[in-house]
Amino acid sequence: MADKDTENEKLIRTKEQWAKTGRALTGTEGDPTRDRRPPGQHVTDKFPVLDLGIQPNLSTKDWSLSVAGQVANPLKWDWAAFMAQEQATFLNDIHCVTTWSRYANTWIGVPMRTLLRAVQPLPTAKYLMLKSYDGYSTNVPLADVDRDDVFIGHTWQGEALSREHGGPARVVVPHLYFWKSAKWLRHITFLDRDQPGYWEARGYHMRGDPWKEERYS
Ligand SMILES: Nc1nc2c(c(=O)[nH]1)N[C@H]1C(S)=C(S)[C@@H](COP(=O)(O)O)O[C@H]1N2
Ligand SMILES: [Mo]
């Protein structure tokens, strides 16, 4: 356990160092209408696991999602309420800031626009803070989740999303670097001002568009 902690701290320090030195920056901009692979990325068939080393062991019985902040209707969904929402299938590519990309992932989940309709963001709401059961957080502009391709996923490649990949349910924001896709989703706060999440406070970009190489701030 102690060894594992040291290992995780080392990894976190390494990633902070990357932000300082601008690792993997190519200085070019990609065109998603023409290319499939964003600048500086390489394609893998594997599905690497990246987190802070704490992987909450949540059964669907223990899981709930609460939404608060600048919304007209704050809510809390337990698993049954979450699964009773509109369900959709998604196909996307994943781009991680550590430079791996994984193409053609199939998911099932609840469209983020379904959640937005349920909570009714106030006109002042401009950003979301996603908070997870492992203590992780990440910020994302409302405009970047108010899209048809953003969702809260519970099934990946036909199987229940595994614990290490954020099961029972995680956010997926496929057009941004994967650190914005919070695993083990627990809470969403709508904010009028942008606030840094876990990695954003450690030098990572507030938005994270892989086509513009928004890796670091
Ligand atoms: N709750 C939580 N979500 C998280 C993370 C984390 O540490 N905790 N890591 C992020 C990072 S840096 C990446 S690259 C992806 C990795 O997802 P994966 O392990 O399913 O590949 O999850 C993101 N979401
Ligand atoms: Mo990442």
Short mmCIF file of C-alpha atoms in Angstrom, two decimals, residues 35-185:
data_model
loop_
_atom_site.label_atom_id
_atom_site.label_comp_id
_atom_site.label_asym_id
_atom_site.label_seq_id
_atom_site.Cartn_x
_atom_site.Cartn_y
_atom_site.Cartn_z
CA ASP A 35 -8.02 14.23 -39.95
CA ARG A 36 -8.91 11.57 -37.43
CA ARG A 37 -5.77 11.85 -35.30
CA PRO A 38 -5.13 15.12 -33.41
CA PRO A 39 -1.55 16.52 -33.40
CA GLY A 40 0.95 14.71 -31.16
CA GLN A 41 -1.31 11.66 -30.63
CA HIS A 42 -0.62 7.99 -31.45
CA VAL A 43 -3.29 5.32 -31.84
CA THR A 44 -3.52 2.29 -29.54
CA ASP A 45 -5.91 -0.69 -29.41
CA LYS A 46 -5.46 -0.93 -25.65
CA PHE A 47 -7.62 0.92 -23.17
CA PRO A 48 -5.10 2.28 -20.64
CA VAL A 49 -6.30 3.02 -17.10
CA LEU A 50 -5.44 6.47 -15.74
CA ASP A 51 -6.51 7.86 -12.40
CA LEU A 52 -5.16 8.97 -9.03
CA GLY A 53 -4.78 5.37 -7.88
CA ILE A 54 -8.00 5.29 -5.89
CA GLN A 55 -10.62 3.19 -7.66
CA PRO A 56 -13.86 3.39 -5.67
CA ASN A 57 -15.65 0.05 -5.43
CA LEU A 58 -19.23 1.18 -5.96
CA SER A 59 -22.17 -1.07 -6.53
CA THR A 60 -25.10 0.46 -8.38
CA LYS A 61 -26.87 0.34 -4.98
CA ASP A 62 -24.28 2.75 -3.49
CA TRP A 63 -24.23 5.04 -6.50
CA SER A 64 -26.12 8.29 -6.92
CA LEU A 65 -25.64 11.48 -8.90
CA SER A 66 -26.60 14.87 -7.50
CA VAL A 67 -26.75 18.10 -9.48
CA ALA A 68 -26.77 21.56 -7.88
CA GLY A 69 -25.58 25.14 -8.29
CA GLN A 70 -26.94 27.48 -10.95
CA VAL A 71 -29.91 25.34 -12.01
CA ALA A 72 -33.68 25.77 -11.64
CA ASN A 73 -34.20 22.12 -10.62
CA PRO A 74 -31.43 20.58 -8.52
CA LEU A 75 -31.80 16.80 -8.55
CA LYS A 76 -30.49 13.52 -7.27
CA TRP A 77 -30.70 10.34 -9.31
CA ASP A 78 -30.17 6.95 -7.73
CA TRP A 79 -29.31 4.11 -10.11
CA ALA A 80 -32.96 3.29 -10.92
CA ALA A 81 -33.77 6.93 -11.68
CA PHE A 82 -30.63 7.26 -13.82
CA MET A 83 -31.45 4.12 -15.82
CA ALA A 84 -35.06 5.31 -16.28
CA GLN A 85 -33.75 8.31 -18.28
CA GLU A 86 -33.45 8.35 -22.05
CA GLN A 87 -30.72 5.92 -23.17
CA ALA A 88 -28.65 6.29 -26.33
CA THR A 89 -25.75 4.61 -28.11
CA PHE A 90 -22.58 6.56 -28.87
CA LEU A 91 -19.55 5.86 -31.06
CA ASN A 92 -16.43 7.93 -30.46
CA ASP A 93 -12.64 8.26 -30.41
CA ILE A 94 -10.80 8.91 -27.15
CA HIS A 95 -7.82 11.29 -26.99
CA CYS A 96 -5.74 11.30 -23.79
CA VAL A 97 -3.34 14.15 -23.03
CA THR A 98 -0.62 11.54 -22.34
CA THR A 99 -0.73 11.08 -26.18
CA TRP A 100 -2.69 7.86 -26.69
CA SER A 101 -5.86 7.80 -28.75
CA ARG A 102 -8.29 4.91 -28.92
CA TYR A 103 -10.64 4.83 -31.89
CA ALA A 104 -14.21 3.55 -32.27
CA ASN A 105 -15.49 3.08 -28.73
CA THR A 106 -19.14 2.07 -28.45
CA TRP A 107 -21.02 3.23 -25.40
CA ILE A 108 -24.53 3.31 -23.96
CA GLY A 109 -25.52 6.09 -21.61
CA VAL A 110 -27.77 9.01 -20.79
CA PRO A 111 -27.28 12.00 -23.11
CA MET A 112 -26.00 15.06 -21.23
CA ARG A 113 -28.74 17.08 -22.95
CA THR A 114 -31.30 14.88 -21.15
CA LEU A 115 -29.74 15.92 -17.84
CA LEU A 116 -29.64 19.58 -18.95
CA ARG A 117 -33.37 19.46 -19.76
CA ALA A 118 -34.08 17.97 -16.33
CA VAL A 119 -32.08 20.51 -14.29
CA GLN A 120 -32.72 23.64 -16.41
CA PRO A 121 -29.46 25.61 -16.10
CA LEU A 122 -30.02 29.26 -15.15
CA PRO A 123 -28.95 31.94 -17.66
CA THR A 124 -26.00 32.67 -15.35
CA ALA A 125 -24.68 29.07 -15.61
CA LYS A 126 -21.59 28.94 -17.84
CA TYR A 127 -19.38 26.16 -16.44
CA LEU A 128 -19.70 22.75 -14.84
CA MET A 129 -17.58 21.21 -12.13
CA LEU A 130 -17.71 17.40 -12.31
CA LYS A 131 -16.94 15.69 -8.99
CA SER A 132 -16.18 12.03 -8.48
CA TYR A 133 -16.20 9.39 -5.76
CA ASP A 134 -12.39 9.28 -5.67
CA GLY A 135 -12.13 13.00 -4.85
CA TYR A 136 -11.25 13.91 -8.46
CA SER A 137 -12.79 16.95 -10.09
CA THR A 138 -12.64 18.57 -13.51
CA ASN A 139 -14.19 21.71 -14.99
CA VAL A 140 -15.84 22.01 -18.38
CA PRO A 141 -17.69 24.85 -20.13
CA LEU A 142 -21.47 24.37 -20.37
CA ALA A 143 -21.21 24.91 -24.14
CA ASP A 144 -18.93 21.84 -24.34
CA VAL A 145 -21.48 19.52 -22.71
CA ASP A 146 -24.56 21.00 -24.41
CA ARG A 147 -23.88 18.77 -27.43
CA ASP A 148 -25.39 15.56 -28.82
CA ASP A 149 -22.16 13.58 -28.39
CA VAL A 150 -21.66 14.14 -24.63
CA PHE A 151 -23.14 11.63 -22.18
CA ILE A 152 -22.97 9.80 -18.87
CA GLY A 153 -21.97 6.30 -19.87
CA HIS A 154 -22.57 2.99 -18.08
CA THR A 155 -21.81 0.48 -20.86
CA TRP A 156 -18.64 0.21 -22.97
CA GLN A 157 -18.31 -2.23 -25.88
CA GLY A 158 -21.45 -4.07 -24.77
CA GLU A 159 -20.30 -4.67 -21.18
CA ALA A 160 -21.12 -2.84 -17.96
CA LEU A 161 -18.41 -0.18 -17.56
CA SER A 162 -15.71 -1.75 -15.41
CA ARG A 163 -14.62 -0.37 -12.06
CA GLU A 164 -11.20 0.76 -13.33
CA HIS A 165 -12.75 2.73 -16.19
CA GLY A 166 -15.16 4.56 -13.89
CA GLY A 167 -18.12 2.22 -13.42
CA PRO A 168 -20.93 2.28 -12.58
CA ALA A 169 -21.07 5.56 -14.55
CA ARG A 170 -18.71 8.17 -15.95
CA VAL A 171 -18.95 11.30 -18.04
CA VAL A 172 -17.64 11.14 -21.61
CA VAL A 173 -16.79 14.39 -23.45
CA PRO A 174 -15.21 12.93 -26.58
CA HIS A 175 -14.16 16.18 -28.29
CA LEU A 176 -11.96 17.20 -25.33
CA TYR A 177 -8.92 15.43 -23.83
CA PHE A 178 -10.01 12.46 -21.77
CA TRP A 179 -9.10 13.96 -18.39
CA LYS A 180 -12.35 15.98 -18.73
CA SER A 181 -14.30 12.69 -18.77
CA ALA A 182 -14.82 12.15 -15.04
CA LYS A 183 -14.94 8.52 -13.90
CA TRP A 184 -17.11 7.42 -10.90
CA LEU A 185 -19.32 10.48 -11.36
#
